[in-house]
PDB file of C-alpha atoms and ligand atoms in Angstrom:
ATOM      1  CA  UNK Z   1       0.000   0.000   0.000  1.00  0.00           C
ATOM      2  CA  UNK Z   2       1.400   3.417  -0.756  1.00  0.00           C
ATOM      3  CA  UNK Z   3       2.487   5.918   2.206  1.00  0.00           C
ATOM      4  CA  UNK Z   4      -0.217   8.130   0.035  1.00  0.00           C
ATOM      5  CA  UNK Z   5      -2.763   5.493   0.721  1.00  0.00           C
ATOM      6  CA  UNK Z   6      -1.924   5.524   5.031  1.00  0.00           C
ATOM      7  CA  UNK Z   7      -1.848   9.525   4.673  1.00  0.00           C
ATOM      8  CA  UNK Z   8      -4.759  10.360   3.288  1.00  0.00           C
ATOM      9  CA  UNK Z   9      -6.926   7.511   6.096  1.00  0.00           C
ATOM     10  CA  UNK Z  10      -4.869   9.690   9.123  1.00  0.00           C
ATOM     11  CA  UNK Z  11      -5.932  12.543   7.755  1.00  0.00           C
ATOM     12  CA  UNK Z  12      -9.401  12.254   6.659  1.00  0.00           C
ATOM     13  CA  UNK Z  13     -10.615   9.020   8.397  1.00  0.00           C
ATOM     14  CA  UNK Z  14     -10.864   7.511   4.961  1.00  0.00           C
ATOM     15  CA  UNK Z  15      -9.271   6.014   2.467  1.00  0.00           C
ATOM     16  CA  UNK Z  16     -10.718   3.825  -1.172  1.00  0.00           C
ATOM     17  CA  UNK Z  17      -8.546   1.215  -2.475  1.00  0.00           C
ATOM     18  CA  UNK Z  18      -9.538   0.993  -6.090  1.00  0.00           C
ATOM     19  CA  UNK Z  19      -9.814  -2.514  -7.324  1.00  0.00           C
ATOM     20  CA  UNK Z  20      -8.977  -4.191  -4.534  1.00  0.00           C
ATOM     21  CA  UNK Z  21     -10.643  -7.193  -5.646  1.00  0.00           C
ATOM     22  CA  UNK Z  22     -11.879  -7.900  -9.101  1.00  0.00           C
ATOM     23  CA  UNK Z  23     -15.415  -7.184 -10.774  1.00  0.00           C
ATOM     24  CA  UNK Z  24     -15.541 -10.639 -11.256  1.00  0.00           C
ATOM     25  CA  UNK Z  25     -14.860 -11.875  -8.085  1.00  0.00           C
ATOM     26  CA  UNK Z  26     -17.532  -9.282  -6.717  1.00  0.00           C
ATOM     27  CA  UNK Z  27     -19.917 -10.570  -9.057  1.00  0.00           C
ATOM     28  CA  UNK Z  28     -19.539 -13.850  -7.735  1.00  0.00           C
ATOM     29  CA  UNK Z  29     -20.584 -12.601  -3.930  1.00  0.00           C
ATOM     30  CA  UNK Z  30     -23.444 -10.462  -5.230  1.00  0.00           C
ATOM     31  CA  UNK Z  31     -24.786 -14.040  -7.207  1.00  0.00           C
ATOM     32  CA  UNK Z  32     -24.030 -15.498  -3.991  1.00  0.00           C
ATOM     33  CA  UNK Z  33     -25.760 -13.107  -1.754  1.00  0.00           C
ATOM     34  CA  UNK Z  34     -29.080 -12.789  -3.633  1.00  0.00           C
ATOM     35  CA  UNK Z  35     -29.144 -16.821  -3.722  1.00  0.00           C
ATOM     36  CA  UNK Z  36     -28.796 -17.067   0.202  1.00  0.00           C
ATOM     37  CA  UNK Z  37     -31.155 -14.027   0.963  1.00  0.00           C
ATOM     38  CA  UNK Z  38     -33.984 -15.461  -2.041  1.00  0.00           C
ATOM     39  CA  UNK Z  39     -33.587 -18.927  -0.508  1.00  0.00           C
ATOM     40  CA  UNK Z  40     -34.539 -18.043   3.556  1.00  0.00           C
ATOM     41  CA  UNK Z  41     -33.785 -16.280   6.889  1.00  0.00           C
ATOM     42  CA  UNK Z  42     -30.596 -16.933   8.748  1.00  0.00           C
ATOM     43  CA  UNK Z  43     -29.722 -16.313  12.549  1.00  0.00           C
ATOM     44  CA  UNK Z  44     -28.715 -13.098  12.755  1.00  0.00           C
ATOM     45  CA  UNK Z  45     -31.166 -11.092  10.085  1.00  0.00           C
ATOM     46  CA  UNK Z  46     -32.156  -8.310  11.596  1.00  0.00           C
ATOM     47  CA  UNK Z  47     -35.512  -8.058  10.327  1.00  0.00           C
ATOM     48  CA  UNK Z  48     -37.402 -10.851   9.212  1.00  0.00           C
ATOM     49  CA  UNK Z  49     -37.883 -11.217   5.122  1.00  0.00           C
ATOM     50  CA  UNK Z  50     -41.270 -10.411   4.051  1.00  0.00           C
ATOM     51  CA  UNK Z  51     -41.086 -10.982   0.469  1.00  0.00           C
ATOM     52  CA  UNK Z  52     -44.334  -9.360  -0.732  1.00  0.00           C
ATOM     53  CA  UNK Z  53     -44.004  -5.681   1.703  1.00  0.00           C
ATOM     54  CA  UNK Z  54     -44.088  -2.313   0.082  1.00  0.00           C
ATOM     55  CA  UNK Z  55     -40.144  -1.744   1.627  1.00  0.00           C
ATOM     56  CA  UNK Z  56     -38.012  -2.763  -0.202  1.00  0.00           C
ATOM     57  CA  UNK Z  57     -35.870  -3.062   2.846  1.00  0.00           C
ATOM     58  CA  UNK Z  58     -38.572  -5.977   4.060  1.00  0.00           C
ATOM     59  CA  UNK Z  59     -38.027  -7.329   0.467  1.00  0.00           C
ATOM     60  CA  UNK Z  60     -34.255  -7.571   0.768  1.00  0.00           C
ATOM     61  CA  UNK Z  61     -33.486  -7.002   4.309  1.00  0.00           C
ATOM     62  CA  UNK Z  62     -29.414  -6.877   5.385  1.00  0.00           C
ATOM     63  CA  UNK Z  63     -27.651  -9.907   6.640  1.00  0.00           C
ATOM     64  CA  UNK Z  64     -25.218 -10.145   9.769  1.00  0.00           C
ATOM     65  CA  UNK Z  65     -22.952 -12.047  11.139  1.00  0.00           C
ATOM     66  CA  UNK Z  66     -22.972 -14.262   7.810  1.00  0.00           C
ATOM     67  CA  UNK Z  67     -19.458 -15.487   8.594  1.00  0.00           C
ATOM     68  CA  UNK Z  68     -20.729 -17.286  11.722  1.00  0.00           C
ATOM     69  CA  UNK Z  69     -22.084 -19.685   8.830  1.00  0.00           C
ATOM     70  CA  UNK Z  70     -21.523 -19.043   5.168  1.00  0.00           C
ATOM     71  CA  UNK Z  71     -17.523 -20.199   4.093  1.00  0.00           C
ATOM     72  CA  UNK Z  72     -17.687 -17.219   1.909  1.00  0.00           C
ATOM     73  CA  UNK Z  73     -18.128 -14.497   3.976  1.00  0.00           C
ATOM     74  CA  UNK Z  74     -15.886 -15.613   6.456  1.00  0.00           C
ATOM     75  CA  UNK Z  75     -13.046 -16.028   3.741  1.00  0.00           C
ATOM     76  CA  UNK Z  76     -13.630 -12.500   2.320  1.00  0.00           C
ATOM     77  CA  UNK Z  77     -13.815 -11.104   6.116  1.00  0.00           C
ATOM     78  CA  UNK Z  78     -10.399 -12.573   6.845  1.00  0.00           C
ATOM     79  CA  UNK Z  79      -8.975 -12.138   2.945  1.00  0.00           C
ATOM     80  CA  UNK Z  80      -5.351 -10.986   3.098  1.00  0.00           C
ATOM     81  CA  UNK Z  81      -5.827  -8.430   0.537  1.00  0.00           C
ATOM     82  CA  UNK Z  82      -8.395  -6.737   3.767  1.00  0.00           C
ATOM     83  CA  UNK Z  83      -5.790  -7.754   6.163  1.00  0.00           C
ATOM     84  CA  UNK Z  84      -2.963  -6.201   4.676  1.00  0.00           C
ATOM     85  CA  UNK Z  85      -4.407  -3.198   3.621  1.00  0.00           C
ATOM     86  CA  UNK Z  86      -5.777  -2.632   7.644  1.00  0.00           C
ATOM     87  CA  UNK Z  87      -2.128  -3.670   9.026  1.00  0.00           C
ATOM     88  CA  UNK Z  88      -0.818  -0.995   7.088  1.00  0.00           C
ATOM     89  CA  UNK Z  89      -3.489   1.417   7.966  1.00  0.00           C
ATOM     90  CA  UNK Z  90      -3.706   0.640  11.743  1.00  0.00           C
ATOM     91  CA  UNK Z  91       0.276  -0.448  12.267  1.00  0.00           C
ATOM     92  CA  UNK Z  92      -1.685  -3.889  13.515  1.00  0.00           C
ATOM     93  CA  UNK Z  93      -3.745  -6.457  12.901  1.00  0.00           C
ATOM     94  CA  UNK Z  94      -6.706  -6.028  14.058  1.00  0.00           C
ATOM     95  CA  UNK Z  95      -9.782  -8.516  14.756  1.00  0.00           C
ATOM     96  CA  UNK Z  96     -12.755  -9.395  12.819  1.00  0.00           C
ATOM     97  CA  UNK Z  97     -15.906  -9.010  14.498  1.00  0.00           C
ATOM     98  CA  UNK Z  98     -18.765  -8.440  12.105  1.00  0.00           C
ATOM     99  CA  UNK Z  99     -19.855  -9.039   8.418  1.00  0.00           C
ATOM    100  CA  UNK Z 100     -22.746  -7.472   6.796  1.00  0.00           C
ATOM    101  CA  UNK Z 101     -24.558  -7.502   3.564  1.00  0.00           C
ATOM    102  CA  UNK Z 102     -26.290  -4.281   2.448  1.00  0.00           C
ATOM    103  CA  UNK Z 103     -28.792  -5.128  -0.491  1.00  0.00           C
ATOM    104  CA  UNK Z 104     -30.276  -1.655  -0.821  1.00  0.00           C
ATOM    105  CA  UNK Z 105     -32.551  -2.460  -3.649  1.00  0.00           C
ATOM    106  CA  UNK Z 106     -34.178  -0.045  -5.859  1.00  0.00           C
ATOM    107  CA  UNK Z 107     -36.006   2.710  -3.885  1.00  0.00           C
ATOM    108  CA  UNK Z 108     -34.988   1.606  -0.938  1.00  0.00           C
ATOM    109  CA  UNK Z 109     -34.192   4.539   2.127  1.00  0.00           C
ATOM    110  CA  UNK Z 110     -30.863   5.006   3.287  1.00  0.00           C
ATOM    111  CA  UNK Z 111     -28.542   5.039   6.652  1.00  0.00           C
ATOM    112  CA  UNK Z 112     -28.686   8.658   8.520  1.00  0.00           C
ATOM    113  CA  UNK Z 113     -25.323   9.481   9.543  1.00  0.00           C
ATOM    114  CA  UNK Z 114     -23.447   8.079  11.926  1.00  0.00           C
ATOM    115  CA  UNK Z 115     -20.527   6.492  13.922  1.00  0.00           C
ATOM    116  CA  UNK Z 116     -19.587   3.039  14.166  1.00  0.00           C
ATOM    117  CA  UNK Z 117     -17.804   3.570  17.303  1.00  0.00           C
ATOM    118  CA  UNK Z 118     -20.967   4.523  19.068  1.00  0.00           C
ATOM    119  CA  UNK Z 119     -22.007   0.823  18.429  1.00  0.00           C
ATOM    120  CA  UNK Z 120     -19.392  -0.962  18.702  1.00  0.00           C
ATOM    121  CA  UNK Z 121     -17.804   0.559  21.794  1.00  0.00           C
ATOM    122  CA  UNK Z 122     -14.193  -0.974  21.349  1.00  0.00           C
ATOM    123  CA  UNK Z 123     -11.851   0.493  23.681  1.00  0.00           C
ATOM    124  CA  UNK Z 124      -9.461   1.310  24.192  1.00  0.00           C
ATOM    125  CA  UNK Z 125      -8.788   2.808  20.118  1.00  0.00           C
ATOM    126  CA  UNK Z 126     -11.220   2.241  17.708  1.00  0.00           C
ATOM    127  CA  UNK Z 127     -13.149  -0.364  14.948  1.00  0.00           C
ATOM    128  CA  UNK Z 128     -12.574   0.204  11.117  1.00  0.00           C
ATOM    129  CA  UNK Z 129     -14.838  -0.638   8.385  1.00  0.00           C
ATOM    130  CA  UNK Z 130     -14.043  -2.319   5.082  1.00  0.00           C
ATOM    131  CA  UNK Z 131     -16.567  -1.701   2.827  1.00  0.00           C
ATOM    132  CA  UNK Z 132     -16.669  -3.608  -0.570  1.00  0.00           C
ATOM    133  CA  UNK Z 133     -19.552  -1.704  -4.043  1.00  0.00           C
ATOM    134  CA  UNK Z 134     -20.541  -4.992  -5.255  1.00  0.00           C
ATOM    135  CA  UNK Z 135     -22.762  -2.922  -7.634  1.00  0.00           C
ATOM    136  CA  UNK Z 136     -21.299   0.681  -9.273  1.00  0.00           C
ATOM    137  CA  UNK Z 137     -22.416   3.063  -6.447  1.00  0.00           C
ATOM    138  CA  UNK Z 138     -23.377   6.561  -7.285  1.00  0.00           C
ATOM    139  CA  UNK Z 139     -25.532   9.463  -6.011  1.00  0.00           C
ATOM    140  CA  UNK Z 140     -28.488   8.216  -7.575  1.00  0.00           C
ATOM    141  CA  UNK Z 141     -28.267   4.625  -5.602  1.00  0.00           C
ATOM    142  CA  UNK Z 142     -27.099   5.736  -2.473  1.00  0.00           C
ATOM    143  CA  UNK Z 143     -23.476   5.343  -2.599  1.00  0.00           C
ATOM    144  CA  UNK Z 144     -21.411   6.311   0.743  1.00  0.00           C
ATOM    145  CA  UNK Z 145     -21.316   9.934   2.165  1.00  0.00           C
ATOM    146  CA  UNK Z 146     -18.587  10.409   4.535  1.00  0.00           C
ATOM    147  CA  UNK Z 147     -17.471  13.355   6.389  1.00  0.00           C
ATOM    148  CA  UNK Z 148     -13.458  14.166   5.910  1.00  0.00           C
ATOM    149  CA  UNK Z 149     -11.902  14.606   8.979  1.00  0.00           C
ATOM    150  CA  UNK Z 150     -14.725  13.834  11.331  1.00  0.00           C
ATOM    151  CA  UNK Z 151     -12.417  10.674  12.497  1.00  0.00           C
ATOM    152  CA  UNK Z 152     -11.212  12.942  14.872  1.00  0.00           C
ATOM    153  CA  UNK Z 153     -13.909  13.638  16.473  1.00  0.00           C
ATOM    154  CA  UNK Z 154     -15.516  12.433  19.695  1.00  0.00           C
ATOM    155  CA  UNK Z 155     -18.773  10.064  19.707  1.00  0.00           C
ATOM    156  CA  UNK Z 156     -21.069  12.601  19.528  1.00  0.00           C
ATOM    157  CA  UNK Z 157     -24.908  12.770  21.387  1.00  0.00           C
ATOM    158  CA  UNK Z 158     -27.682  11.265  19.187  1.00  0.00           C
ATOM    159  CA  UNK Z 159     -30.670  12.601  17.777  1.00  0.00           C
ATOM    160  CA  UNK Z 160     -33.946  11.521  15.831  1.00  0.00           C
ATOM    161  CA  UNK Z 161     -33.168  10.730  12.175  1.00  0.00           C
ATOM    162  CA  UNK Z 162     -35.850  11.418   9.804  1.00  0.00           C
ATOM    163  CA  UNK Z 163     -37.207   7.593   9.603  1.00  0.00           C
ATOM    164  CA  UNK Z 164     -38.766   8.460   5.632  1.00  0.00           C
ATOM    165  CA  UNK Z 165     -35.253   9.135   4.400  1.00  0.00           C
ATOM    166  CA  UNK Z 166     -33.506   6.276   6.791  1.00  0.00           C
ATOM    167  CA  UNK Z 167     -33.702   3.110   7.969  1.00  0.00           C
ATOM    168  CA  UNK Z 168     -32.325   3.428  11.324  1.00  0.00           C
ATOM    169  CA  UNK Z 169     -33.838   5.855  13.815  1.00  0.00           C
ATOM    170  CA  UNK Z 170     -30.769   8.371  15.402  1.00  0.00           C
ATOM    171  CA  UNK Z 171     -28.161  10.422  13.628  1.00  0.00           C
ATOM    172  CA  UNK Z 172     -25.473  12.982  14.510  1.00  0.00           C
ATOM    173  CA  UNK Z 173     -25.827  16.477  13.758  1.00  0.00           C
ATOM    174  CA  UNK Z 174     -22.987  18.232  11.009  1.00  0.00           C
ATOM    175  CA  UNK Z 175     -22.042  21.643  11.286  1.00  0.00           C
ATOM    176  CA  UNK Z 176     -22.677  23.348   7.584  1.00  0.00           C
ATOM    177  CA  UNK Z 177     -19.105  23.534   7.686  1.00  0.00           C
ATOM    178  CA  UNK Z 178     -18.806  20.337   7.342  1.00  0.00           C
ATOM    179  CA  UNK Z 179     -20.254  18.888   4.515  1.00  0.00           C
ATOM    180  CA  UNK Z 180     -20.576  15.072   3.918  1.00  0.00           C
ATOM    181  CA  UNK Z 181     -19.193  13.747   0.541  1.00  0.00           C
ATOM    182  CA  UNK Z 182     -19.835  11.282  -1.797  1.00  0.00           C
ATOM    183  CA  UNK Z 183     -17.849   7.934  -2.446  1.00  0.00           C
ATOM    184  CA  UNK Z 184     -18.997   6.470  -5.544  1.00  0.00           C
ATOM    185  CA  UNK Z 185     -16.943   3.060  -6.314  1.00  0.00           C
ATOM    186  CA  UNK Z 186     -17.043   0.095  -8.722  1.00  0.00           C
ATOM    187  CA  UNK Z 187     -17.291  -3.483  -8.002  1.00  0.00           C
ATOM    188  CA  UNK Z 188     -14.796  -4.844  -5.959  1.00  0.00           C
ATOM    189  CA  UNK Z 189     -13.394  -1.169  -4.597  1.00  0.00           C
ATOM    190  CA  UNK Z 190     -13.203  -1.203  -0.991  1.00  0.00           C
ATOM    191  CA  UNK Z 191     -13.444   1.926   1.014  1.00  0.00           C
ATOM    192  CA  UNK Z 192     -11.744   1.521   4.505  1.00  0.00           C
ATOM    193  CA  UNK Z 193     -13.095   3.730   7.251  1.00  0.00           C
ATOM    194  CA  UNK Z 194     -12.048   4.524  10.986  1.00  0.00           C
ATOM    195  CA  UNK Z 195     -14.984   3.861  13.719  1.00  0.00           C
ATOM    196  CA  UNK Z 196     -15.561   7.759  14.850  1.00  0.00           C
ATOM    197  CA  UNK Z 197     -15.511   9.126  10.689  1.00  0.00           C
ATOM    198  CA  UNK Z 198     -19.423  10.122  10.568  1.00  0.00           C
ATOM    199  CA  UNK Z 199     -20.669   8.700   7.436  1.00  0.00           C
ATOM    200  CA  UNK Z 200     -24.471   7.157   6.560  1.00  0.00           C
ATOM    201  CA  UNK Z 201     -25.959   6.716   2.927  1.00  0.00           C
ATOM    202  CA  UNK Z 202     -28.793   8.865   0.937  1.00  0.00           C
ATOM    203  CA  UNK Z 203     -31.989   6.769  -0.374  1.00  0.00           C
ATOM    204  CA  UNK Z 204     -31.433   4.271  -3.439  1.00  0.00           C
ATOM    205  CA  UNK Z 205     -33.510   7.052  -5.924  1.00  0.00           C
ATOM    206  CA  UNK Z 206     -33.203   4.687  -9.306  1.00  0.00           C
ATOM    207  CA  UNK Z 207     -35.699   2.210 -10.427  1.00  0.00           C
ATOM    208  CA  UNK Z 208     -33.551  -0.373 -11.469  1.00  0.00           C
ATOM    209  CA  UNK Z 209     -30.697  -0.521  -9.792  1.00  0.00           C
ATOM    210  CA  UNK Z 210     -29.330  -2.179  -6.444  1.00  0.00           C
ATOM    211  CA  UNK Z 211     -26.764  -0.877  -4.726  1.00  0.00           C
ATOM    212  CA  UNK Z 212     -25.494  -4.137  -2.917  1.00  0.00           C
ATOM    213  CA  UNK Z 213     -22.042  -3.953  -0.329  1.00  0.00           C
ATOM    214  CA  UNK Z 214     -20.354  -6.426   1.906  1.00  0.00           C
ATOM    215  CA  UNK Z 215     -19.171  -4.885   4.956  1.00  0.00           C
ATOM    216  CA  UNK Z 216     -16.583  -6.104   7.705  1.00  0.00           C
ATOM    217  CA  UNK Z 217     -16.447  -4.378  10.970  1.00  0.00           C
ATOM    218  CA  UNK Z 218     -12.721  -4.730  12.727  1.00  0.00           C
ATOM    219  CA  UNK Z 219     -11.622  -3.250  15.793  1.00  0.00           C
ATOM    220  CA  UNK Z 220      -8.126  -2.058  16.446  1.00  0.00           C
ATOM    221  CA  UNK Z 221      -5.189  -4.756  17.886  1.00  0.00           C
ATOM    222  CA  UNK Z 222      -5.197  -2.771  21.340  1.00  0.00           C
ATOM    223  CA  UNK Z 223      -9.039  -2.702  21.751  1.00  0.00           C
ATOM    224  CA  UNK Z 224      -9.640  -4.919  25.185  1.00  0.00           C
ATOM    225  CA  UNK Z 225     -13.566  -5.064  24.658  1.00  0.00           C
ATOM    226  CA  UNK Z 226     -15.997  -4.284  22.705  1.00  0.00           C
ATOM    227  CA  UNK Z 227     -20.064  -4.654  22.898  1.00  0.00           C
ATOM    228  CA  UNK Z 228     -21.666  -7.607  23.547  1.00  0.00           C
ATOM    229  CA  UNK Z 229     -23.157  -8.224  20.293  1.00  0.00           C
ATOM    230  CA  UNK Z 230     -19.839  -8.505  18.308  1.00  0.00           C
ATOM    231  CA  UNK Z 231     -18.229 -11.130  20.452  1.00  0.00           C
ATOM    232  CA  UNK Z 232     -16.047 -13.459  19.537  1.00  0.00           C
ATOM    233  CA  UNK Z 233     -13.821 -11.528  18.189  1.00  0.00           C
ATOM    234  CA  UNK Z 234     -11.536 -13.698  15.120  1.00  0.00           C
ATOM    235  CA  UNK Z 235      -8.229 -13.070  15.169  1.00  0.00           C
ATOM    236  CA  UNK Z 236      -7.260 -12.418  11.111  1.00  0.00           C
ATOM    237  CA  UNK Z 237      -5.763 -15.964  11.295  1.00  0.00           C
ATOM    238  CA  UNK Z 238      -9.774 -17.036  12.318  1.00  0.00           C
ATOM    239  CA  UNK Z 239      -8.941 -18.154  15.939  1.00  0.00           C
ATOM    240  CA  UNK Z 240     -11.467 -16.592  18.108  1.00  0.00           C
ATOM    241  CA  UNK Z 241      -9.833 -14.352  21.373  1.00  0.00           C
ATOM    242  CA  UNK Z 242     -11.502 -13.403  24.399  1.00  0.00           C
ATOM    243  CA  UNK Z 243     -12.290  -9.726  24.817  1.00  0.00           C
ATOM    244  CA  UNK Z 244     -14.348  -8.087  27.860  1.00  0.00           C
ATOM    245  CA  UNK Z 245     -17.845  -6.860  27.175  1.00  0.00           C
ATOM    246  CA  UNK Z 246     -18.277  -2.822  26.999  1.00  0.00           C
ATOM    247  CA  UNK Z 247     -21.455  -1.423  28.400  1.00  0.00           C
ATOM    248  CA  UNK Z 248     -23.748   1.118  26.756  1.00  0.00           C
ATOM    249  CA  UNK Z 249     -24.124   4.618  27.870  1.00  0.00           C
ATOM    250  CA  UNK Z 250     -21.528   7.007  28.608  1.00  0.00           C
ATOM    251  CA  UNK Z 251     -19.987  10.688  27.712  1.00  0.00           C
ATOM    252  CA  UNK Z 252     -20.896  12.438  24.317  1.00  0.00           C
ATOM    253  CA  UNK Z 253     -19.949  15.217  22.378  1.00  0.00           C
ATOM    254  CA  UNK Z 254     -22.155  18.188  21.625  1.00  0.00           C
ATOM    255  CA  UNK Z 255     -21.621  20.854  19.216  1.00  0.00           C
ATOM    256  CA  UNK Z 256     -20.680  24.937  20.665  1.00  0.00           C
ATOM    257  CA  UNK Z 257     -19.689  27.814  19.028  1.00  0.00           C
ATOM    258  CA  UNK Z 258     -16.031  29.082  20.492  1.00  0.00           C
ATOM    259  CA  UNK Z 259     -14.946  32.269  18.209  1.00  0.00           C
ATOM    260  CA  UNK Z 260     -17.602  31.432  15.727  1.00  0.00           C
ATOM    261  CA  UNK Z 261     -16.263  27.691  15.072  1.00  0.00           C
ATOM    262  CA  UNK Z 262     -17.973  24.774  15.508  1.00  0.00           C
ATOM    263  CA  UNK Z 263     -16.355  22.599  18.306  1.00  0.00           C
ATOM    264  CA  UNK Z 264     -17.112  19.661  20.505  1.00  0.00           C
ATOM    265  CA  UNK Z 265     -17.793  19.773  24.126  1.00  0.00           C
ATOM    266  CA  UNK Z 266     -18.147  16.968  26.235  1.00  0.00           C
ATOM    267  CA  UNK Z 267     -21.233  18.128  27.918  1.00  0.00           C
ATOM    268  CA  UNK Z 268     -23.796  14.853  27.024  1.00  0.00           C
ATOM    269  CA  UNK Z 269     -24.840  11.633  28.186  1.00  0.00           C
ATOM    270  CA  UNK Z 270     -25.987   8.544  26.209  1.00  0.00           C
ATOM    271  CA  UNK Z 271     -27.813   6.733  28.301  1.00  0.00           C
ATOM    272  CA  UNK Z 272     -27.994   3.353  27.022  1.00  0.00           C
ATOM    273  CA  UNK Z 273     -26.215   2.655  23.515  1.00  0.00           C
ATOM    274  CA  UNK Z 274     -28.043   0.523  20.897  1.00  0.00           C
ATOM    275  CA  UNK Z 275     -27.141  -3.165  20.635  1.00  0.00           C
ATOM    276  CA  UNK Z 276     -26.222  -2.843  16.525  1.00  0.00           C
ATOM    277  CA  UNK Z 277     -26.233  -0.514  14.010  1.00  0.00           C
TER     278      UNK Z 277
HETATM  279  O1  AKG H 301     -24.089   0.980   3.274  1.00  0.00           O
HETATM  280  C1  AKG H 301     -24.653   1.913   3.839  1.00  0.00           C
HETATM  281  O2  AKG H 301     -25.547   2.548   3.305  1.00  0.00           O
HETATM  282  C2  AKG H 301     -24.240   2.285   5.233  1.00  0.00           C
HETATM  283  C3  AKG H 301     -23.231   1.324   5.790  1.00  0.00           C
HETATM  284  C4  AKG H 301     -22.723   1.705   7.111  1.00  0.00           C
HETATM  285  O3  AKG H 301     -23.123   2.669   7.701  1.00  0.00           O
HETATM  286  C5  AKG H 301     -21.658   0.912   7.730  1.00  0.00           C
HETATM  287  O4  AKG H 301     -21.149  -0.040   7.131  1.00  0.00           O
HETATM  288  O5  AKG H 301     -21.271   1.220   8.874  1.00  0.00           O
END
């Protein structure tokens, strides 16, 4: 990976490796995909599949924790081309401890911002995300938005998320001053993101097209626990390690104005975190 590569993730919280695997092999895991999620439920869907709802999200809900079951998620989750490219970013290996599968068919809503780190709760450090298009994702599909930079900030206090444009129910607010971007990738391009970078996803607005990822949630080498939901960790070698259990709640950030800027004060209180996001 080039020094370019490890720069630009310190100092915006994100970084896309172009190509990292090929659009055939990412063809392969989106045939995969639609045959498991077609053919059933599995243990830990997070919403049941009701194949005849107005949602599309009921239609084609996400998958977790595939890789507690399905050879080929776990393979991808622990694939050396992920593993090196997080060594280099973190300076360690770090552990595995989720997989998802985004469908996000046509007119489906989106993710309101967020942070992955208020989930997850690894500590001490961080998680990262690798985050593989497994369809070209654009504006009009509801490719990534991130926030440069916003890796450096704290968790920050929840609030409601407008539940028409987003499937989950709390976001963060953004100061106008910082704007989110877009991502848009190709097939087999995975963007790697640190735990605290705010990012979320706009609705899927086209007719015909999905806008399918596979996700894997690591947290960094010196994390000692992280929330209950994610355990076992796998080492990248797939042993699984013991790690305590972090408990919800806790300190947040909320936005003041000092001199006119934006800045975060550690003035809030979550009071219980959500199992998953
Ligand atoms: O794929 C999306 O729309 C959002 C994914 C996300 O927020 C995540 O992987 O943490």
């Amino acid at each position: 990976m080039s020094a370019s590569s490890k720069d630009r993730f310190d100092r915006d919280g994100y970084v896309v490796a172009r190509g990292l695997f090929g659009a055939a092999e990412a063809g392969r895991l989106r045939a995969h995909f639609m045959t498991l999620r077609r053919s059933g439920s599995y243990p830990d869907d997070l919403v049941g599949v009701q194949p005849r709802s107005r949602d599309p999200l009921r239609r084609y809900p996400r998958m977790a924790q595939m890789h507690r079951w399905d050879a080929a998620t776990l393979r991808w989750l622990l694939d050396e081309r992920v593993r090196d490219r997080l060594t280099a970013l973190l300076g360690a290996e770090p552990y595995a401890v989720q997989s998802m599968l985004y469908f996000k068919p046509p007119g489906s809503r989106g993710q309101a911002l967020h942070q992955d780190n208020f989930y997850l709760r690894a500590e001490p450090g961080s998680c990262v995300a690798a985050w593989m298009a497994l369809d070209p994702a654009d504006e009009a599909n509801g490719c990534m938005l991130v926030v440069p930079g916003s890796h450096r900030w704290p968790i920050l206090c929840t609030r409601k998320a407008d539940t028409r444009l987003s499937f989950t129910d709390v976001t963060v607010p953004v100061p106008d001053l910082h704007r989110p971007v877009p991502v848009r990738m190709d097939p087999g391009d995975v963007l790697f993101f640190h735990g605290s970078l705010v990012h979320g996803s706009s609705p899927n607005a086209t007719a015909d097209r999905f806008r399918r990822a596979l996700i894997g949630h690591y947290i960094h080498a010196e994390a000692r626990q992280v929330a209950e939901y994610y355990h076992p960790a796998l080492r990248m070698d797939g042993t699984p390690l013991r790690l305590d259990v972090s408990e919800g709640g806790g300190a947040c950030g909320e936005w003041a104005e000092r001199d006119g800027v934006p800045t975060v004060a550690m003035t809030g209180r979550h009071a219980v975190a959500r199992k998953h996001e």
